[in-house]
């Protein structure tokens, strides 16, 4: 069964304290792995797509990496405005639709 | 701003009623997917529409149905509402069936009482 697990469920950091969020996945073939940011009561905001093991992408203080079984979202020197829930999703290769399977998210709080 | 707009933003319905949620996709996108997100959970795939045809469905009962119009906007209809249908309903549009880099709307918060 295709599955995505994110850890930790919640993370509290001090401003400037770097850390990583983990996304482990089990999927029958991987078309793509996606990272989204979601603010309370709003829709997910697209961050990155990764397609193959070894791929990395960066955007400001965020860097996403991918292996054959997991992805990491590294946050360097976070600021309070980085506080949000970060969602990881996979698109199974077995599906001919755009179905995304999401993890439950990691809620990040960055304190000044 | 993603260019994907949903209406209404909030809705309260009574158990057993029917509801219709609407989504306007981003310009140039012909594929729309709908997701249900319960509080504290990740979104769950309901179904996808591509060029006015349903193109894949998640584990949701038939009382969840949808439509896509020639301008690629879409509706989600839910009949016989249950308390567990209370959730944030998200619409995502993408430029193709492959759904690469899908962009989400702000969601409709449905409360069933």
PDB file of C-alpha atoms in Angstrom:
ATOM      1  CA  UNK A   1       0.000   0.000   0.000  1.00  0.00           C
ATOM      2  CA  UNK A   2       1.290   3.454  -0.919  1.00  0.00           C
ATOM      3  CA  UNK A   3       2.064   5.413   2.214  1.00  0.00           C
ATOM      4  CA  UNK A   4       3.756   8.627   3.356  1.00  0.00           C
ATOM      5  CA  UNK A   5       4.926   9.251   6.919  1.00  0.00           C
ATOM      6  CA  UNK A   6       6.304  12.567   8.137  1.00  0.00           C
ATOM      7  CA  UNK A   7       8.339  13.186  11.256  1.00  0.00           C
ATOM      8  CA  UNK A   8       8.362  14.818  13.644  1.00  0.00           C
ATOM      9  CA  UNK A   9       4.683  15.748  13.929  1.00  0.00           C
ATOM     10  CA  UNK A  10       5.638  19.047  15.548  1.00  0.00           C
ATOM     11  CA  UNK A  11       8.906  20.968  15.798  1.00  0.00           C
ATOM     12  CA  UNK A  12       9.764  24.061  17.798  1.00  0.00           C
ATOM     13  CA  UNK A  13      12.900  25.984  16.884  1.00  0.00           C
ATOM     14  CA  UNK A  14      14.516  29.178  17.984  1.00  0.00           C
ATOM     15  CA  UNK A  15      15.107  31.733  15.267  1.00  0.00           C
ATOM     16  CA  UNK A  16      18.357  30.826  13.524  1.00  0.00           C
ATOM     17  CA  UNK A  17      18.347  27.202  14.728  1.00  0.00           C
ATOM     18  CA  UNK A  18      18.646  24.981  11.632  1.00  0.00           C
ATOM     19  CA  UNK A  19      16.914  21.606  11.423  1.00  0.00           C
ATOM     20  CA  UNK A  20      15.428  19.011   9.066  1.00  0.00           C
ATOM     21  CA  UNK A  21      11.991  17.531   8.474  1.00  0.00           C
ATOM     22  CA  UNK A  22      11.681  13.943   7.300  1.00  0.00           C
ATOM     23  CA  UNK A  23       9.299  12.340   4.815  1.00  0.00           C
ATOM     24  CA  UNK A  24       9.452   8.547   4.459  1.00  0.00           C
ATOM     25  CA  UNK A  25       7.499   6.933   1.685  1.00  0.00           C
ATOM     26  CA  UNK A  26       6.459   3.535   0.379  1.00  0.00           C
ATOM     27  CA  UNK A  27       5.121   3.714  -3.136  1.00  0.00           C
ATOM     28  CA  UNK A  28       4.797   1.488  -6.180  1.00  0.00           C
ATOM     29  CA  UNK A  29       7.048   3.495  -8.446  1.00  0.00           C
ATOM     30  CA  UNK A  30       7.586   7.189  -7.854  1.00  0.00           C
ATOM     31  CA  UNK A  31       6.557   9.773 -10.407  1.00  0.00           C
ATOM     32  CA  UNK A  32       7.366  12.677  -8.142  1.00  0.00           C
ATOM     33  CA  UNK A  33       7.685  13.836  -4.562  1.00  0.00           C
ATOM     34  CA  UNK A  34       6.218  17.197  -3.627  1.00  0.00           C
ATOM     35  CA  UNK A  35       6.685  19.572  -0.712  1.00  0.00           C
ATOM     36  CA  UNK A  36       4.028  22.087   0.213  1.00  0.00           C
ATOM     37  CA  UNK A  37       3.726  24.734   2.927  1.00  0.00           C
ATOM     38  CA  UNK A  38       0.327  25.293   4.534  1.00  0.00           C
ATOM     39  CA  UNK A  39      -0.644  28.198   6.764  1.00  0.00           C
ATOM     40  CA  UNK A  40      -3.617  27.733   9.151  1.00  0.00           C
ATOM     41  CA  UNK A  41      -6.966  27.724   7.340  1.00  0.00           C
ATOM     42  CA  UNK A  42      -5.389  28.118   3.904  1.00  0.00           C
ATOM     43  CA  UNK A  43      -4.601  25.881   0.956  1.00  0.00           C
ATOM     44  CA  UNK A  44      -1.173  24.283   0.511  1.00  0.00           C
ATOM     45  CA  UNK A  45       1.442  26.427  -1.239  1.00  0.00           C
ATOM     46  CA  UNK A  46       3.721  24.598  -3.670  1.00  0.00           C
ATOM     47  CA  UNK A  47       7.411  24.550  -2.759  1.00  0.00           C
ATOM     48  CA  UNK A  48       9.303  21.823  -4.641  1.00  0.00           C
ATOM     49  CA  UNK A  49       9.019  18.775  -6.870  1.00  0.00           C
ATOM     50  CA  UNK A  50      11.721  16.088  -6.820  1.00  0.00           C
ATOM     51  CA  UNK A  51      11.757  13.265  -9.353  1.00  0.00           C
ATOM     52  CA  UNK A  52      14.773  11.033  -8.765  1.00  0.00           C
ATOM     53  CA  UNK A  53      17.098   9.941  -5.982  1.00  0.00           C
ATOM     54  CA  UNK A  54      19.971  12.344  -5.507  1.00  0.00           C
ATOM     55  CA  UNK A  55      18.033  15.347  -6.695  1.00  0.00           C
ATOM     56  CA  UNK A  56      18.151  18.539  -4.616  1.00  0.00           C
ATOM     57  CA  UNK A  57      16.273  21.835  -4.870  1.00  0.00           C
ATOM     58  CA  UNK A  58      16.637  25.080  -2.951  1.00  0.00           C
ATOM     59  CA  UNK A  59      14.494  28.103  -2.298  1.00  0.00           C
ATOM     60  CA  UNK A  60      15.637  30.793   0.110  1.00  0.00           C
ATOM     61  CA  UNK A  61      16.195  29.061   3.487  1.00  0.00           C
ATOM     62  CA  UNK A  62      14.709  25.741   2.331  1.00  0.00           C
ATOM     63  CA  UNK A  63      16.476  22.834   0.659  1.00  0.00           C
ATOM     64  CA  UNK A  64      14.773  19.578  -0.316  1.00  0.00           C
ATOM     65  CA  UNK A  65      16.628  16.327  -0.989  1.00  0.00           C
ATOM     66  CA  UNK A  66      15.472  12.894  -2.154  1.00  0.00           C
ATOM     67  CA  UNK A  67      16.656   9.317  -1.664  1.00  0.00           C
ATOM     68  CA  UNK A  68      14.972   6.076  -2.729  1.00  0.00           C
ATOM     69  CA  UNK A  69      13.003   5.854   0.504  1.00  0.00           C
ATOM     70  CA  UNK A  70      12.804   9.331   1.984  1.00  0.00           C
ATOM     71  CA  UNK A  71      13.037  13.047   1.485  1.00  0.00           C
ATOM     72  CA  UNK A  72      14.346  15.749   3.769  1.00  0.00           C
ATOM     73  CA  UNK A  73      13.388  19.385   3.971  1.00  0.00           C
ATOM     74  CA  UNK A  74      16.302  21.265   5.481  1.00  0.00           C
ATOM     75  CA  UNK A  75      15.595  24.666   7.010  1.00  0.00           C
ATOM     76  CA  UNK A  76      18.646  26.854   7.458  1.00  0.00           C
ATOM     77  CA  UNK A  77      18.552  29.739   9.964  1.00  0.00           C
ATOM     78  CA  UNK A  78      14.735  29.813  10.118  1.00  0.00           C
ATOM     79  CA  UNK A  79      12.757  32.966  10.812  1.00  0.00           C
ATOM     80  CA  UNK A  80       9.379  33.275  12.575  1.00  0.00           C
ATOM     81  CA  UNK A  81       7.678  33.697   9.189  1.00  0.00           C
ATOM     82  CA  UNK A  82       8.737  30.135   8.331  1.00  0.00           C
ATOM     83  CA  UNK A  83       6.242  28.896  10.935  1.00  0.00           C
ATOM     84  CA  UNK A  84       3.682  26.715   9.121  1.00  0.00           C
ATOM     85  CA  UNK A  85       2.730  23.102   8.471  1.00  0.00           C
ATOM     86  CA  UNK A  86       4.944  21.425   5.872  1.00  0.00           C
ATOM     87  CA  UNK A  87       3.301  18.690   3.818  1.00  0.00           C
ATOM     88  CA  UNK A  88       5.021  15.999   1.791  1.00  0.00           C
ATOM     89  CA  UNK A  89       3.177  14.152  -0.985  1.00  0.00           C
ATOM     90  CA  UNK A  90       4.038  11.456  -3.510  1.00  0.00           C
ATOM     91  CA  UNK A  91       2.591  10.693  -6.910  1.00  0.00           C
ATOM     92  CA  UNK A  92       2.574   6.920  -7.466  1.00  0.00           C
ATOM     93  CA  UNK A  93       3.915   5.634 -10.741  1.00  0.00           C
ATOM     94  CA  UNK A  94       1.156   3.014 -10.781  1.00  0.00           C
ATOM     95  CA  UNK A  95      -1.514   5.658 -11.202  1.00  0.00           C
ATOM     96  CA  UNK A  96      -2.337   7.260 -14.548  1.00  0.00           C
ATOM     97  CA  UNK A  97      -3.909  10.193 -12.736  1.00  0.00           C
ATOM     98  CA  UNK A  98      -2.411  13.035 -10.812  1.00  0.00           C
ATOM     99  CA  UNK A  99      -3.425  11.561  -7.470  1.00  0.00           C
ATOM    100  CA  UNK A 100      -1.189  12.770  -4.661  1.00  0.00           C
ATOM    101  CA  UNK A 101      -0.773  10.824  -1.426  1.00  0.00           C
ATOM    102  CA  UNK A 102      -0.018  13.163   1.447  1.00  0.00           C
ATOM    103  CA  UNK A 103       1.622  12.662   4.805  1.00  0.00           C
ATOM    104  CA  UNK A 104       0.027  14.147   7.891  1.00  0.00           C
ATOM    105  CA  UNK A 105       2.416  17.088   7.940  1.00  0.00           C
ATOM    106  CA  UNK A 106       5.007  18.574  10.283  1.00  0.00           C
ATOM    107  CA  UNK A 107       3.949  21.711  12.136  1.00  0.00           C
ATOM    108  CA  UNK A 108       6.915  24.022  12.550  1.00  0.00           C
ATOM    109  CA  UNK A 109       6.995  26.865  15.063  1.00  0.00           C
ATOM    110  CA  UNK A 110       9.930  29.274  14.983  1.00  0.00           C
ATOM    111  CA  UNK A 111      10.257  31.513  18.024  1.00  0.00           C
ATOM    112  CA  UNK A 112      12.014  34.893  17.855  1.00  0.00           C
TER     113      UNK A 112
ATOM    114  CA  UNK B   1      -1.627  33.917  -5.295  1.00  0.00           C
ATOM    115  CA  UNK B   2      -2.080  30.728  -7.306  1.00  0.00           C
ATOM    116  CA  UNK B   3      -4.959  31.858  -9.529  1.00  0.00           C
ATOM    117  CA  UNK B   4      -7.110  29.011  -8.209  1.00  0.00           C
ATOM    118  CA  UNK B   5     -10.230  30.361  -6.518  1.00  0.00           C
ATOM    119  CA  UNK B   6     -12.797  28.471  -4.485  1.00  0.00           C
ATOM    120  CA  UNK B   7     -16.221  29.476  -3.266  1.00  0.00           C
ATOM    121  CA  UNK B   8     -17.637  29.779  -0.769  1.00  0.00           C
ATOM    122  CA  UNK B   9     -14.830  30.102   1.795  1.00  0.00           C
ATOM    123  CA  UNK B  10     -16.969  28.880   4.670  1.00  0.00           C
ATOM    124  CA  UNK B  11     -20.223  26.942   4.811  1.00  0.00           C
ATOM    125  CA  UNK B  12     -22.416  25.445   7.527  1.00  0.00           C
ATOM    126  CA  UNK B  13     -24.861  22.695   6.589  1.00  0.00           C
ATOM    127  CA  UNK B  14     -27.184  20.360   8.443  1.00  0.00           C
ATOM    128  CA  UNK B  15     -26.739  16.595   8.399  1.00  0.00           C
ATOM    129  CA  UNK B  16     -28.630  15.057   5.462  1.00  0.00           C
ATOM    130  CA  UNK B  17     -28.447  18.178   3.290  1.00  0.00           C
ATOM    131  CA  UNK B  18     -26.628  18.518  -0.011  1.00  0.00           C
ATOM    132  CA  UNK B  19     -23.794  20.953  -0.807  1.00  0.00           C
ATOM    133  CA  UNK B  20     -22.053  22.236  -3.922  1.00  0.00           C
ATOM    134  CA  UNK B  21     -18.546  23.673  -3.795  1.00  0.00           C
ATOM    135  CA  UNK B  22     -16.989  25.551  -6.714  1.00  0.00           C
ATOM    136  CA  UNK B  23     -13.488  25.956  -8.095  1.00  0.00           C
ATOM    137  CA  UNK B  24     -12.034  28.116 -10.862  1.00  0.00           C
ATOM    138  CA  UNK B  25      -8.783  26.693 -12.158  1.00  0.00           C
ATOM    139  CA  UNK B  26      -5.665  28.636 -13.031  1.00  0.00           C
ATOM    140  CA  UNK B  27      -5.526  29.985 -16.562  1.00  0.00           C
ATOM    141  CA  UNK B  28      -4.093  27.394 -18.949  1.00  0.00           C
ATOM    142  CA  UNK B  29      -4.799  24.464 -16.619  1.00  0.00           C
ATOM    143  CA  UNK B  30      -7.138  21.724 -17.877  1.00  0.00           C
ATOM    144  CA  UNK B  31      -7.019  19.364 -14.892  1.00  0.00           C
ATOM    145  CA  UNK B  32      -8.719  19.809 -11.542  1.00  0.00           C
ATOM    146  CA  UNK B  33      -8.410  17.582  -8.480  1.00  0.00           C
ATOM    147  CA  UNK B  34     -10.410  17.706  -5.270  1.00  0.00           C
ATOM    148  CA  UNK B  35      -9.113  16.820  -1.820  1.00  0.00           C
ATOM    149  CA  UNK B  36     -10.638  16.547   1.646  1.00  0.00           C
ATOM    150  CA  UNK B  37      -8.522  17.631   4.600  1.00  0.00           C
ATOM    151  CA  UNK B  38      -9.720  16.794   8.091  1.00  0.00           C
ATOM    152  CA  UNK B  39      -8.337  18.820  10.987  1.00  0.00           C
ATOM    153  CA  UNK B  40      -4.742  17.882  11.739  1.00  0.00           C
ATOM    154  CA  UNK B  41      -4.471  15.518   8.770  1.00  0.00           C
ATOM    155  CA  UNK B  42      -2.998  15.658   5.306  1.00  0.00           C
ATOM    156  CA  UNK B  43      -5.306  16.115   2.303  1.00  0.00           C
ATOM    157  CA  UNK B  44      -6.988  12.995   0.888  1.00  0.00           C
ATOM    158  CA  UNK B  45      -7.659  12.607  -2.836  1.00  0.00           C
ATOM    159  CA  UNK B  46     -11.352  12.551  -3.768  1.00  0.00           C
ATOM    160  CA  UNK B  47     -11.199  12.596  -7.590  1.00  0.00           C
ATOM    161  CA  UNK B  48      -9.689  14.299 -10.602  1.00  0.00           C
ATOM    162  CA  UNK B  49     -11.294  15.791 -13.715  1.00  0.00           C
ATOM    163  CA  UNK B  50      -9.526  16.141 -17.039  1.00  0.00           C
ATOM    164  CA  UNK B  51     -11.283  17.757 -19.976  1.00  0.00           C
ATOM    165  CA  UNK B  52     -14.706  17.327 -18.374  1.00  0.00           C
ATOM    166  CA  UNK B  53     -14.289  13.603 -17.601  1.00  0.00           C
ATOM    167  CA  UNK B  54     -13.621  11.986 -14.220  1.00  0.00           C
ATOM    168  CA  UNK B  55     -10.097  10.615 -14.411  1.00  0.00           C
ATOM    169  CA  UNK B  56      -9.417   8.751 -11.193  1.00  0.00           C
ATOM    170  CA  UNK B  57     -11.166   8.503  -7.856  1.00  0.00           C
ATOM    171  CA  UNK B  58     -10.042   7.975  -4.284  1.00  0.00           C
ATOM    172  CA  UNK B  59     -11.752   5.977  -1.565  1.00  0.00           C
ATOM    173  CA  UNK B  60     -14.887   8.114  -1.280  1.00  0.00           C
ATOM    174  CA  UNK B  61     -18.517   6.955  -1.603  1.00  0.00           C
ATOM    175  CA  UNK B  62     -20.705   7.783  -4.638  1.00  0.00           C
ATOM    176  CA  UNK B  63     -22.466  10.579  -2.748  1.00  0.00           C
ATOM    177  CA  UNK B  64     -19.323  12.580  -3.558  1.00  0.00           C
ATOM    178  CA  UNK B  65     -19.649  13.595  -7.194  1.00  0.00           C
ATOM    179  CA  UNK B  66     -18.256  16.265  -9.436  1.00  0.00           C
ATOM    180  CA  UNK B  67     -18.382  18.126 -12.697  1.00  0.00           C
ATOM    181  CA  UNK B  68     -15.930  19.961 -14.891  1.00  0.00           C
ATOM    182  CA  UNK B  69     -17.111  22.602 -17.335  1.00  0.00           C
ATOM    183  CA  UNK B  70     -15.743  23.570 -20.784  1.00  0.00           C
ATOM    184  CA  UNK B  71     -13.810  26.461 -19.197  1.00  0.00           C
ATOM    185  CA  UNK B  72     -12.211  23.845 -16.862  1.00  0.00           C
ATOM    186  CA  UNK B  73     -13.862  25.191 -13.731  1.00  0.00           C
ATOM    187  CA  UNK B  74     -15.259  22.474 -11.496  1.00  0.00           C
ATOM    188  CA  UNK B  75     -17.874  21.626  -8.880  1.00  0.00           C
ATOM    189  CA  UNK B  76     -17.827  19.154  -6.017  1.00  0.00           C
ATOM    190  CA  UNK B  77     -21.230  17.926  -4.881  1.00  0.00           C
ATOM    191  CA  UNK B  78     -21.822  16.023  -1.671  1.00  0.00           C
ATOM    192  CA  UNK B  79     -25.230  14.473  -0.974  1.00  0.00           C
ATOM    193  CA  UNK B  80     -26.688  13.244   2.312  1.00  0.00           C
ATOM    194  CA  UNK B  81     -24.113  15.102   4.392  1.00  0.00           C
ATOM    195  CA  UNK B  82     -22.717  13.360   7.458  1.00  0.00           C
ATOM    196  CA  UNK B  83     -20.999  14.901  10.469  1.00  0.00           C
ATOM    197  CA  UNK B  84     -17.687  13.340   9.362  1.00  0.00           C
ATOM    198  CA  UNK B  85     -17.858  15.329   6.128  1.00  0.00           C
ATOM    199  CA  UNK B  86     -16.833  18.399   8.123  1.00  0.00           C
ATOM    200  CA  UNK B  87     -13.428  19.335   6.691  1.00  0.00           C
ATOM    201  CA  UNK B  88     -11.477  21.740   4.505  1.00  0.00           C
ATOM    202  CA  UNK B  89     -12.173  20.938   0.849  1.00  0.00           C
ATOM    203  CA  UNK B  90      -9.320  21.801  -1.470  1.00  0.00           C
ATOM    204  CA  UNK B  91      -9.242  22.186  -5.207  1.00  0.00           C
ATOM    205  CA  UNK B  92      -5.976  21.876  -7.115  1.00  0.00           C
ATOM    206  CA  UNK B  93      -5.415  22.735 -10.747  1.00  0.00           C
ATOM    207  CA  UNK B  94      -2.569  21.579 -12.947  1.00  0.00           C
ATOM    208  CA  UNK B  95      -1.593  21.937 -16.573  1.00  0.00           C
ATOM    209  CA  UNK B  96      -1.915  18.214 -17.323  1.00  0.00           C
ATOM    210  CA  UNK B  97      -3.156  14.850 -16.035  1.00  0.00           C
ATOM    211  CA  UNK B  98       0.271  14.130 -14.615  1.00  0.00           C
ATOM    212  CA  UNK B  99      -0.466  16.822 -12.039  1.00  0.00           C
ATOM    213  CA  UNK B 100       3.094  17.974 -11.829  1.00  0.00           C
ATOM    214  CA  UNK B 101       3.255  21.078  -9.648  1.00  0.00           C
ATOM    215  CA  UNK B 102      -0.442  21.237  -8.803  1.00  0.00           C
ATOM    216  CA  UNK B 103      -1.565  24.568  -7.364  1.00  0.00           C
ATOM    217  CA  UNK B 104      -4.172  24.686  -4.637  1.00  0.00           C
ATOM    218  CA  UNK B 105      -6.939  27.135  -3.880  1.00  0.00           C
ATOM    219  CA  UNK B 106      -7.548  28.503  -0.413  1.00  0.00           C
ATOM    220  CA  UNK B 107     -10.155  25.870   0.331  1.00  0.00           C
ATOM    221  CA  UNK B 108     -13.763  25.765   1.505  1.00  0.00           C
ATOM    222  CA  UNK B 109     -14.309  25.063   5.191  1.00  0.00           C
ATOM    223  CA  UNK B 110     -17.457  22.905   5.475  1.00  0.00           C
ATOM    224  CA  UNK B 111     -19.055  22.353   8.853  1.00  0.00           C
ATOM    225  CA  UNK B 112     -21.875  19.819   9.151  1.00  0.00           C
ATOM    226  CA  UNK B 113     -24.039  20.133  12.255  1.00  0.00           C
TER     227      UNK B 113
END
